[in-house]
């Protein structure tokens, strides 16, 4: 029953992430039925920021890493990462179909492509997440995966690049990501250095000894 509960939890977390990501995209666009109702309001600006945050590659990678961390072991983390991303992708396109009032079949080929990507990347990212909080360099590198990935994306492909109408939201998004990435990396490095000095900080992994 515990395994079933964890499975349901991973699928629900992934589905929730995908659905919210799709909803934020729809609300951010004045050309969708729901987005048109709040166009030129403060809610629209908030939706634009949420859309840019949740639609980023590092955020989806962070989902797989997070469920891998919660799973606790490398094998369970890999499975959880795959299931979470597949569930998120399915919910994302399902919500797109509802919000944009388009046939779900229209998204199937694109969804299958991202399912394949979820199977490949989700396993690796979920396994990485299982090592977060472990002692040594491997735990340090696992903990830095998402903040470093976010920082790299800010440099290579910053959110809102080339979209003038969303420039203000994009600037706020970049600030949020840079601050969050720096703070997260700082916490991970501080804990690593404290452990090296023998300060005995508790491990961050839910199942630090599980394999």
Coordinates of N, CA and C in Angstrom, one line a residue:
X1 N 0.8 -1.2 0.0 CA 0.0 0.0 0.0 C 0.9 1.3 0.0
X2 N 2.0 1.2 0.7 CA 2.9 2.3 0.7 C 3.4 2.7 -0.7
X3 N 3.7 1.6 -1.4 CA 4.3 1.8 -2.8 C 3.2 2.5 -3.7
X4 N 1.9 1.9 -3.5 CA 0.8 2.5 -4.3 C 0.6 4.0 -3.9
X5 N 0.7 4.3 -2.6 CA 0.5 5.6 -2.2 C 1.6 6.6 -2.8
X6 N 2.8 6.1 -2.8 CA 3.9 6.9 -3.3 C 3.7 7.1 -4.8
X7 N 3.3 6.1 -5.5 CA 3.0 6.1 -6.9 C 1.9 7.2 -7.3
X8 N 0.9 7.1 -6.5 CA -0.2 8.1 -6.7 C 0.3 9.5 -6.4
X9 N 1.1 9.6 -5.4 CA 1.6 10.9 -5.0 C 2.5 11.5 -6.1
X10 N 3.3 10.7 -6.7 CA 4.2 11.2 -7.8 C 3.4 11.6 -9.0
X11 N 2.4 10.7 -9.4 CA 1.6 11.0 -10.5 C 0.7 12.3 -10.3
X12 N 0.2 12.5 -9.1 CA -0.6 13.7 -8.7 C 0.3 14.9 -8.8
X13 N 1.5 14.8 -8.2 CA 2.4 16.0 -8.2 C 2.8 16.4 -9.6
X14 N 3.1 15.4 -10.5 CA 3.4 15.7 -11.9 C 2.2 16.3 -12.6
X15 N 1.0 15.7 -12.4 CA -0.2 16.2 -13.1 C -0.5 17.6 -12.6
X16 N -0.3 17.9 -11.4 CA -0.6 19.2 -10.9 C 0.3 20.2 -11.5
X17 N 1.6 19.9 -11.5 CA 2.6 20.8 -12.1 C 2.3 21.1 -13.6
X18 N 2.0 20.0 -14.4 CA 1.7 20.2 -15.8 C 0.4 21.0 -16.0
X19 N -0.6 20.8 -15.2 CA -1.9 21.5 -15.3 C -1.7 23.0 -15.0
X20 N -1.0 23.3 -13.9 CA -0.7 24.7 -13.5 C 0.1 25.4 -14.6
X21 N 1.1 24.7 -15.1 CA 1.9 25.3 -16.2 C 1.1 25.7 -17.4
X22 N 0.2 24.8 -17.8 CA -0.6 25.0 -18.9 C -1.6 26.2 -18.6
X23 N -2.2 26.2 -17.4 CA -3.1 27.3 -17.0 C -2.4 28.6 -17.0
X24 N -1.2 28.7 -16.5 CA -0.5 29.9 -16.5 C -0.2 30.4 -17.9
X25 N 0.1 29.5 -18.8 CA 0.4 29.9 -20.2 C -0.9 30.5 -20.8
X26 N -2.0 29.9 -20.5 CA -3.3 30.3 -21.1 C -3.7 31.7 -20.5
X27 N -3.5 31.9 -19.2 CA -3.8 33.1 -18.6 C -2.9 34.3 -19.0
X28 N -1.7 33.9 -19.4 CA -0.7 34.9 -19.8 C -0.9 35.4 -21.2
X29 N -1.7 34.7 -22.0 CA -1.9 35.1 -23.4 C -3.3 35.8 -23.5
X30 N -3.3 37.0 -24.1 CA -4.6 37.6 -24.3 C -5.4 37.0 -25.5
X31 N -4.8 36.0 -26.2 CA -5.5 35.4 -27.3 C -6.2 34.1 -27.0
X32 N -6.2 33.7 -25.7 CA -6.9 32.5 -25.3 C -8.2 33.0 -24.6
X33 N -9.2 32.1 -24.6 CA -10.5 32.5 -23.9 C -10.4 32.9 -22.5
X34 N -9.5 32.3 -21.7 CA -9.3 32.6 -20.3 C -8.4 33.8 -20.2
X35 N -7.4 33.9 -21.0 CA -6.4 35.0 -20.9 C -7.0 36.3 -21.3
X36 N -7.9 36.3 -22.3 CA -8.5 37.5 -22.8 C -9.4 38.2 -21.7
X37 N -9.9 37.4 -20.7 CA -10.7 38.0 -19.7 C -9.9 38.9 -18.7
X38 N -8.6 38.6 -18.6 CA -7.8 39.3 -17.6 C -6.7 40.2 -18.3
X39 N -6.8 40.3 -19.6 CA -5.7 41.0 -20.3 C -5.6 42.5 -19.7
X40 N -4.4 43.0 -19.7 CA -4.1 44.3 -19.2 C -4.4 44.5 -17.8
X41 N -4.4 43.5 -17.0 CA -4.6 43.6 -15.5 C -3.4 43.1 -14.8
X42 N -3.4 43.4 -13.5 CA -2.3 42.9 -12.7 C -2.2 41.3 -12.7
X43 N -3.4 40.7 -12.8 CA -3.4 39.3 -12.8 C -2.7 38.7 -14.0
X44 N -2.9 39.4 -15.1 CA -2.2 39.0 -16.4 C -0.7 39.1 -16.2
X45 N -0.2 40.1 -15.6 CA 1.3 40.2 -15.3 C 1.8 39.1 -14.4
X46 N 1.0 38.8 -13.4 CA 1.4 37.7 -12.5 C 1.4 36.4 -13.3
X47 N 0.4 36.2 -14.2 CA 0.3 35.0 -15.0 C 1.5 34.9 -15.9
X48 N 1.9 36.0 -16.5 CA 3.1 36.0 -17.4 C 4.4 35.6 -16.6
X49 N 4.5 36.0 -15.4 CA 5.7 35.6 -14.6 C 5.6 34.2 -14.3
X50 N 4.5 33.7 -13.9 CA 4.3 32.3 -13.6 C 4.5 31.4 -14.8
X51 N 4.0 31.9 -15.9 CA 4.2 31.1 -17.2 C 5.7 31.0 -17.5
X52 N 6.4 32.1 -17.4 CA 7.8 32.1 -17.8 C 8.6 31.2 -16.8
X53 N 8.2 31.2 -15.5 CA 8.9 30.3 -14.5 C 8.6 28.8 -14.7
X54 N 7.3 28.5 -14.9 CA 6.9 27.1 -15.0 C 7.2 26.5 -16.4
X55 N 7.3 27.3 -17.4 CA 7.5 26.7 -18.7 C 9.0 26.6 -19.1
X56 N 9.9 26.9 -18.1 CA 11.3 26.8 -18.3 C 11.8 25.3 -18.2
X57 N 12.8 25.0 -19.0 CA 13.4 23.6 -18.9 C 13.9 23.3 -17.5
X58 N 14.5 24.2 -16.8 CA 15.0 24.0 -15.5 C 13.9 23.6 -14.5
X59 N 12.7 24.2 -14.7 CA 11.6 24.0 -13.8 C 11.1 22.5 -13.9
X60 N 11.0 22.1 -15.2 CA 10.6 20.7 -15.4 C 11.7 19.7 -14.9
X61 N 12.9 20.1 -15.1 CA 14.0 19.2 -14.6 C 13.9 19.2 -13.1
X62 N 13.6 20.4 -12.5 CA 13.5 20.4 -11.0 C 12.4 19.5 -10.5
X63 N 11.3 19.4 -11.2 CA 10.2 18.5 -10.8 C 10.8 17.0 -10.7
X64 N 11.5 16.6 -11.7 CA 12.0 15.2 -11.7 C 13.1 15.0 -10.6
X65 N 13.9 16.0 -10.4 CA 14.9 16.0 -9.3 C 14.2 16.0 -7.9
X66 N 13.1 16.7 -7.8 CA 12.4 16.8 -6.5 C 11.8 15.5 -6.1
X67 N 11.1 14.8 -7.1 CA 10.5 13.5 -6.8 C 11.5 12.5 -6.6
X68 N 12.7 12.6 -7.2 CA 13.8 11.7 -7.0 C 14.3 11.8 -5.6
X69 N 14.4 13.0 -5.1 CA 14.8 13.3 -3.7 C 13.8 12.7 -2.7
X70 N 12.5 12.9 -3.0 CA 11.5 12.3 -2.1 C 11.5 10.8 -2.1
X71 N 11.8 10.2 -3.3 CA 11.8 8.8 -3.4 C 12.9 8.2 -2.5
X72 N 14.1 8.8 -2.4 CA 15.1 8.4 -1.5 C 16.2 7.5 -2.0
X73 N 15.9 6.6 -3.0 CA 17.0 5.7 -3.5 C 17.1 6.0 -5.0
X74 N 18.3 5.6 -5.5 CA 18.5 5.8 -7.0 C 17.5 5.2 -7.9
X75 N 17.2 3.9 -7.6 CA 16.2 3.2 -8.5 C 14.8 3.8 -8.4
X76 N 14.4 4.0 -7.1 CA 13.0 4.6 -7.0 C 13.0 6.0 -7.5
X77 N 14.1 6.7 -7.4 CA 14.2 8.1 -7.9 C 14.1 8.2 -9.4
X78 N 14.7 7.2 -10.1 CA 14.7 7.2 -11.5 C 13.3 6.9 -12.0
X79 N 12.6 5.9 -11.4 CA 11.2 5.6 -11.8 C 10.3 6.8 -11.5
X80 N 10.5 7.4 -10.3 CA 9.6 8.6 -10.0 C 9.8 9.7 -10.9
X81 N 11.1 10.0 -11.3 CA 11.4 11.1 -12.3 C 10.7 10.9 -13.6
X82 N 10.7 9.6 -14.1 CA 10.0 9.3 -15.4 C 8.5 9.5 -15.2
X83 N 7.9 8.9 -14.2 CA 6.5 9.0 -14.0 C 6.0 10.4 -13.8
X84 N 6.7 11.2 -13.0 CA 6.3 12.6 -12.8 C 6.3 13.4 -14.1
X85 N 7.3 13.3 -14.9 CA 7.4 14.0 -16.1 C 6.4 13.6 -17.2
X86 N 6.1 12.3 -17.2 CA 5.1 11.8 -18.2 C 3.7 12.3 -17.7
X87 N 3.5 12.2 -16.4 CA 2.2 12.7 -15.9 C 2.0 14.2 -16.1
X88 N 3.1 14.9 -15.9 CA 3.1 16.4 -16.1 C 2.8 16.7 -17.6
X89 N 3.5 16.0 -18.5 CA 3.3 16.3 -19.9 C 1.9 16.0 -20.3
X90 N 1.3 14.8 -19.9 CA -0.1 14.5 -20.2 C -1.0 15.5 -19.7
X91 N -0.9 15.9 -18.4 CA -1.8 16.9 -17.9 C -1.6 18.3 -18.6
X92 N -0.4 18.6 -19.0 CA -0.2 19.9 -19.7 C -1.0 19.9 -21.0
X93 N -0.9 18.9 -21.8 CA -1.6 18.9 -23.1 C -3.1 18.7 -22.9
X94 N -3.4 17.9 -21.9 CA -4.9 17.8 -21.6 C -5.5 19.1 -21.2
X95 N -4.8 19.8 -20.4 CA -5.3 21.2 -20.0 C -5.3 22.1 -21.1
X96 N -4.3 22.1 -22.0 CA -4.2 22.9 -23.2 C -5.4 22.7 -24.0
X97 N -5.8 21.4 -24.2 CA -6.9 21.0 -25.0 C -8.2 21.7 -24.5
X98 N -8.4 21.7 -23.1 CA -9.6 22.2 -22.5 C -9.6 23.7 -22.6
X99 N -8.5 24.4 -22.2 CA -8.4 25.8 -22.1 C -8.4 26.5 -23.5
X100 N -7.8 25.9 -24.4 CA -7.8 26.4 -25.8 C -8.9 26.0 -26.7
X101 N -9.7 25.1 -26.1 CA -10.9 24.6 -26.8 C -10.5 23.9 -28.2
X102 N -9.5 23.1 -28.1 CA -8.9 22.4 -29.3 C -9.0 20.9 -29.0
X103 N -9.1 20.1 -30.1 CA -9.1 18.6 -29.9 C -7.8 18.1 -29.3
X104 N -8.0 17.2 -28.3 CA -6.8 16.6 -27.7 C -5.9 15.9 -28.7
X105 N -6.5 15.3 -29.7 CA -5.7 14.6 -30.8 C -4.7 15.5 -31.5
X106 N -5.0 16.8 -31.4 CA -4.1 17.7 -32.1 C -2.7 17.7 -31.4
X107 N -2.7 17.4 -30.2 CA -1.4 17.4 -29.4 C -0.7 16.1 -29.3
X108 N -1.2 15.0 -29.8 CA -0.7 13.7 -29.6 C 0.7 13.5 -30.1
X109 N 1.0 13.9 -31.3 CA 2.4 13.7 -31.8 C 3.4 14.4 -31.0
X110 N 3.1 15.7 -30.6 CA 4.0 16.4 -29.8 C 4.1 15.9 -28.4
X111 N 3.0 15.4 -27.9 CA 3.0 14.8 -26.5 C 3.9 13.5 -26.5
X112 N 3.8 12.7 -27.6 CA 4.6 11.5 -27.6 C 6.1 11.8 -27.7
X113 N 6.4 12.9 -28.3 CA 7.8 13.3 -28.4 C 8.3 13.6 -27.0
X114 N 7.5 14.4 -26.2 CA 7.9 14.7 -24.9 C 7.8 13.6 -23.9
X115 N 7.0 12.6 -24.2 CA 7.0 11.4 -23.4 C 8.3 10.7 -23.5
X116 N 8.8 10.6 -24.7 CA 10.1 10.0 -24.9 C 11.2 10.7 -24.2
X117 N 11.2 12.1 -24.3 CA 12.2 12.9 -23.5 C 12.0 12.7 -22.0
X118 N 10.8 12.5 -21.6 CA 10.6 12.3 -20.1 C 11.2 11.0 -19.7
X119 N 11.1 10.0 -20.5 CA 11.6 8.6 -20.2 C 13.1 8.7 -20.1
X120 N 13.7 9.5 -21.0 CA 15.2 9.5 -21.0 C 15.7 10.4 -19.9
X121 N 15.2 11.7 -19.9 CA 15.7 12.7 -18.9 C 15.2 12.4 -17.5
X122 N 14.0 12.0 -17.4 CA 13.4 11.8 -16.1 C 14.1 10.8 -15.3
X123 N 14.6 9.7 -15.9 CA 15.3 8.7 -15.2 C 16.6 9.2 -14.6
X124 N 17.3 9.9 -15.4 CA 18.6 10.5 -15.0 C 18.4 11.6 -13.9
X125 N 17.5 12.4 -14.1 CA 17.2 13.5 -13.1 C 16.7 13.0 -11.8
X126 N 15.8 12.0 -11.9 CA 15.3 11.4 -10.7 C 16.4 10.7 -9.9
X127 N 17.3 10.0 -10.6 CA 18.4 9.4 -9.9 C 19.3 10.4 -9.2
X128 N 19.5 11.5 -9.9 CA 20.3 12.6 -9.3 C 19.7 13.1 -8.1
X129 N 18.4 13.3 -8.1 CA 17.6 13.8 -7.0 C 17.8 13.0 -5.7
X130 N 17.9 11.7 -5.9 CA 18.0 10.7 -4.8 C 19.3 11.0 -4.0
X131 N 20.3 11.6 -4.6 CA 21.6 11.8 -4.0 C 21.6 13.2 -3.2
X132 N 20.6 14.0 -3.4 CA 20.6 15.3 -2.6 C 20.6 15.0 -1.1
X133 N 21.5 15.7 -0.5 CA 21.6 15.6 1.0 C 22.6 14.5 1.4
X134 N 23.1 13.7 0.5 CA 24.1 12.7 0.8 C 25.4 13.3 1.2
X135 N 26.2 12.7 2.0 CA 27.5 13.3 2.3 C 28.5 13.2 1.1
X136 N 29.4 14.1 1.1 CA 30.5 14.1 0.1 C 30.2 14.9 -1.2
X137 N 31.1 14.8 -2.1 CA 30.9 15.6 -3.3 C 29.7 15.2 -4.1
X138 N 29.3 14.0 -4.1 CA 28.2 13.5 -4.9 C 26.9 14.2 -4.5
X139 N 26.8 14.4 -3.1 CA 25.6 15.1 -2.6 C 25.6 16.6 -3.0
X140 N 26.8 17.1 -3.0 CA 27.0 18.6 -3.4 C 26.6 18.8 -4.8
X141 N 27.1 17.9 -5.7 CA 26.8 18.1 -7.1 C 25.3 17.8 -7.4
X142 N 24.7 16.9 -6.7 CA 23.3 16.6 -6.9 C 22.5 17.8 -6.4
X143 N 22.9 18.4 -5.3 CA 22.1 19.6 -4.8 C 22.3 20.8 -5.7
X144 N 23.4 20.9 -6.4 CA 23.6 22.1 -7.3 C 23.0 21.9 -8.7
X145 N 22.5 20.7 -9.0 CA 22.0 20.4 -10.3 C 21.0 21.4 -10.8
X146 N 19.9 21.7 -10.0 CA 18.8 22.5 -10.4 C 19.3 24.0 -10.4
X147 N 19.9 24.5 -9.3 CA 20.3 26.0 -9.4 C 21.3 26.3 -10.4
X148 N 22.2 25.4 -10.7 CA 23.2 25.6 -11.7 C 22.5 25.6 -13.1
X149 N 21.6 24.6 -13.3 CA 20.9 24.5 -14.5 C 20.1 25.7 -14.8
X150 N 19.4 26.2 -13.8 CA 18.7 27.5 -13.9 C 19.5 28.6 -14.3
X151 N 20.7 28.8 -13.7 CA 21.6 29.9 -14.0 C 22.1 29.8 -15.4
X152 N 22.4 28.5 -15.9 CA 22.9 28.4 -17.2 C 21.8 28.8 -18.2
X153 N 20.6 28.4 -17.9 CA 19.5 28.7 -18.8 C 19.3 30.3 -18.9
X154 N 19.5 30.9 -17.7 CA 19.4 32.4 -17.7 C 20.4 33.0 -18.6
X155 N 21.5 32.4 -18.8 CA 22.6 32.9 -19.7 C 22.3 32.6 -21.1
X156 N 22.0 31.3 -21.4 CA 21.9 30.8 -22.7 C 20.6 31.1 -23.4
X157 N 19.5 30.9 -22.6 CA 18.1 31.1 -23.1 C 17.3 31.8 -22.0
X158 N 17.5 33.0 -21.8 CA 16.7 33.7 -20.7 C 15.2 33.8 -21.0
X159 N 14.4 33.7 -20.0 CA 12.9 33.8 -20.3 C 12.5 35.1 -20.9
X160 N 11.5 34.9 -21.9 CA 11.0 36.1 -22.5 C 11.9 36.7 -23.6
X161 N 12.9 36.1 -23.9 CA 13.9 36.6 -24.9 C 13.2 36.9 -26.2
X162 N 13.2 38.2 -26.7 CA 12.6 38.5 -28.0 C 11.1 38.8 -27.9
X163 N 10.5 38.7 -26.7 CA 9.1 39.0 -26.6 C 8.9 40.3 -25.9
X164 N 8.8 41.4 -26.7 CA 8.8 42.7 -26.2 C 7.6 43.0 -25.3
X165 N 6.4 42.4 -25.6 CA 5.2 42.7 -24.8 C 5.3 42.2 -23.4
X166 N 6.3 41.2 -23.2 CA 6.4 40.6 -21.9 C 7.7 41.0 -21.2
X167 N 8.3 42.1 -21.7 CA 9.7 42.4 -21.2 C 9.7 42.7 -19.7
X168 N 8.7 43.3 -19.2 CA 8.7 43.6 -17.7 C 8.6 42.3 -16.9
X169 N 7.7 41.5 -17.4 CA 7.5 40.2 -16.7 C 8.7 39.4 -16.8
X170 N 9.4 39.4 -17.9 CA 10.6 38.7 -18.2 C 11.7 39.1 -17.2
X171 N 11.8 40.4 -17.0 CA 12.8 41.0 -16.1 C 12.6 40.5 -14.7
X172 N 11.3 40.6 -14.3 CA 11.0 40.1 -12.9 C 11.3 38.6 -12.8
X173 N 11.0 37.8 -13.8 CA 11.3 36.4 -13.8 C 12.8 36.1 -13.7
X174 N 13.6 36.8 -14.5 CA 15.0 36.6 -14.4 C 15.6 36.9 -13.0
X175 N 15.0 38.0 -12.4 CA 15.5 38.4 -11.1 C 15.1 37.3 -10.1
X176 N 13.9 36.8 -10.2 CA 13.4 35.7 -9.3 C 14.3 34.5 -9.4
X177 N 14.6 34.1 -10.6 CA 15.4 32.9 -10.9 C 16.8 33.1 -10.4
X178 N 17.4 34.2 -10.7 CA 18.8 34.4 -10.2 C 18.9 34.4 -8.7
X179 N 18.0 35.1 -8.0 CA 18.0 35.1 -6.6 C 17.8 33.7 -6.0
X180 N 16.8 33.0 -6.5 CA 16.5 31.7 -6.0 C 17.6 30.7 -6.3
X181 N 18.2 30.8 -7.4 CA 19.4 29.9 -7.8 C 20.5 30.2 -6.9
X182 N 20.8 31.5 -6.7 CA 22.0 31.8 -5.8 C 21.7 31.4 -4.4
X183 N 20.5 31.6 -3.9 CA 20.2 31.2 -2.5 C 20.3 29.7 -2.3
X184 N 19.7 29.0 -3.3 CA 19.7 27.5 -3.2 C 21.1 27.0 -3.2
X185 N 21.9 27.5 -4.2 CA 23.3 27.1 -4.3 C 24.1 27.4 -3.0
X186 N 23.8 28.6 -2.4 CA 24.5 29.0 -1.2 C 24.2 28.0 -0.1
X187 N 22.9 27.6 0.1 CA 22.5 26.7 1.1 C 23.2 25.3 0.9
X188 N 23.3 24.9 -0.3 CA 23.9 23.6 -0.6 C 25.4 23.6 -0.3
X189 N 26.1 24.6 -0.7 CA 27.5 24.7 -0.5 C 27.8 24.9 1.0
X190 N 27.0 25.7 1.7 CA 27.2 25.9 3.1 C 27.1 24.6 3.9
X191 N 26.1 23.8 3.6 CA 25.9 22.6 4.2 C 27.0 21.6 4.0
X192 N 27.5 21.6 2.7 CA 28.6 20.8 2.3 C 29.9 21.2 3.1
X193 N 30.2 22.4 3.2 CA 31.3 22.9 4.0 C 31.2 22.6 5.5
X194 N 30.0 22.8 6.0 CA 29.7 22.5 7.4 C 30.0 21.0 7.7
X195 N 29.5 20.2 6.8 CA 29.7 18.7 7.0 C 31.2 18.4 6.9
X196 N 31.9 19.0 6.1 CA 33.4 18.8 6.0 C 34.1 19.2 7.3
X197 N 33.5 20.2 7.9 CA 34.1 20.7 9.2 C 33.6 19.8 10.4
X198 N 32.7 19.0 10.1 CA 32.2 18.1 11.2 C 31.1 18.7 12.0
X199 N 30.4 19.7 11.5 CA 29.4 20.4 12.3 C 28.1 19.5 12.6
X200 N 28.0 18.5 11.8 CA 26.9 17.5 12.0 C 25.6 18.0 11.6
X201 N 25.4 18.8 10.6 CA 24.1 19.2 10.1 C 23.3 18.0 9.6
X202 N 22.0 17.9 9.9 CA 21.3 16.7 9.4 C 21.2 16.6 7.9
X203 N 21.1 15.4 7.4 CA 21.0 15.2 6.0 C 19.7 15.7 5.4
X204 N 19.7 16.2 4.2 CA 18.5 16.7 3.6 C 17.7 15.6 2.9
X205 N 18.3 14.4 2.7 CA 17.6 13.4 2.0 C 16.6 12.7 2.9
X206 N 15.3 12.5 2.4 CA 14.3 11.8 3.2 C 14.7 10.4 3.6
X207 N 15.6 9.8 2.8 CA 16.0 8.4 3.1 C 17.5 8.3 2.7
X208 N 18.3 9.0 3.5 CA 19.7 9.2 3.2 C 20.5 8.0 3.1
X209 N 20.1 6.9 3.7 CA 20.9 5.7 3.6 C 20.3 4.7 2.6
X210 N 19.2 5.0 2.0 CA 18.5 4.0 1.2 C 19.2 3.9 -0.2
X211 N 19.1 2.7 -0.7 CA 19.6 2.4 -2.0 C 18.6 1.5 -2.8

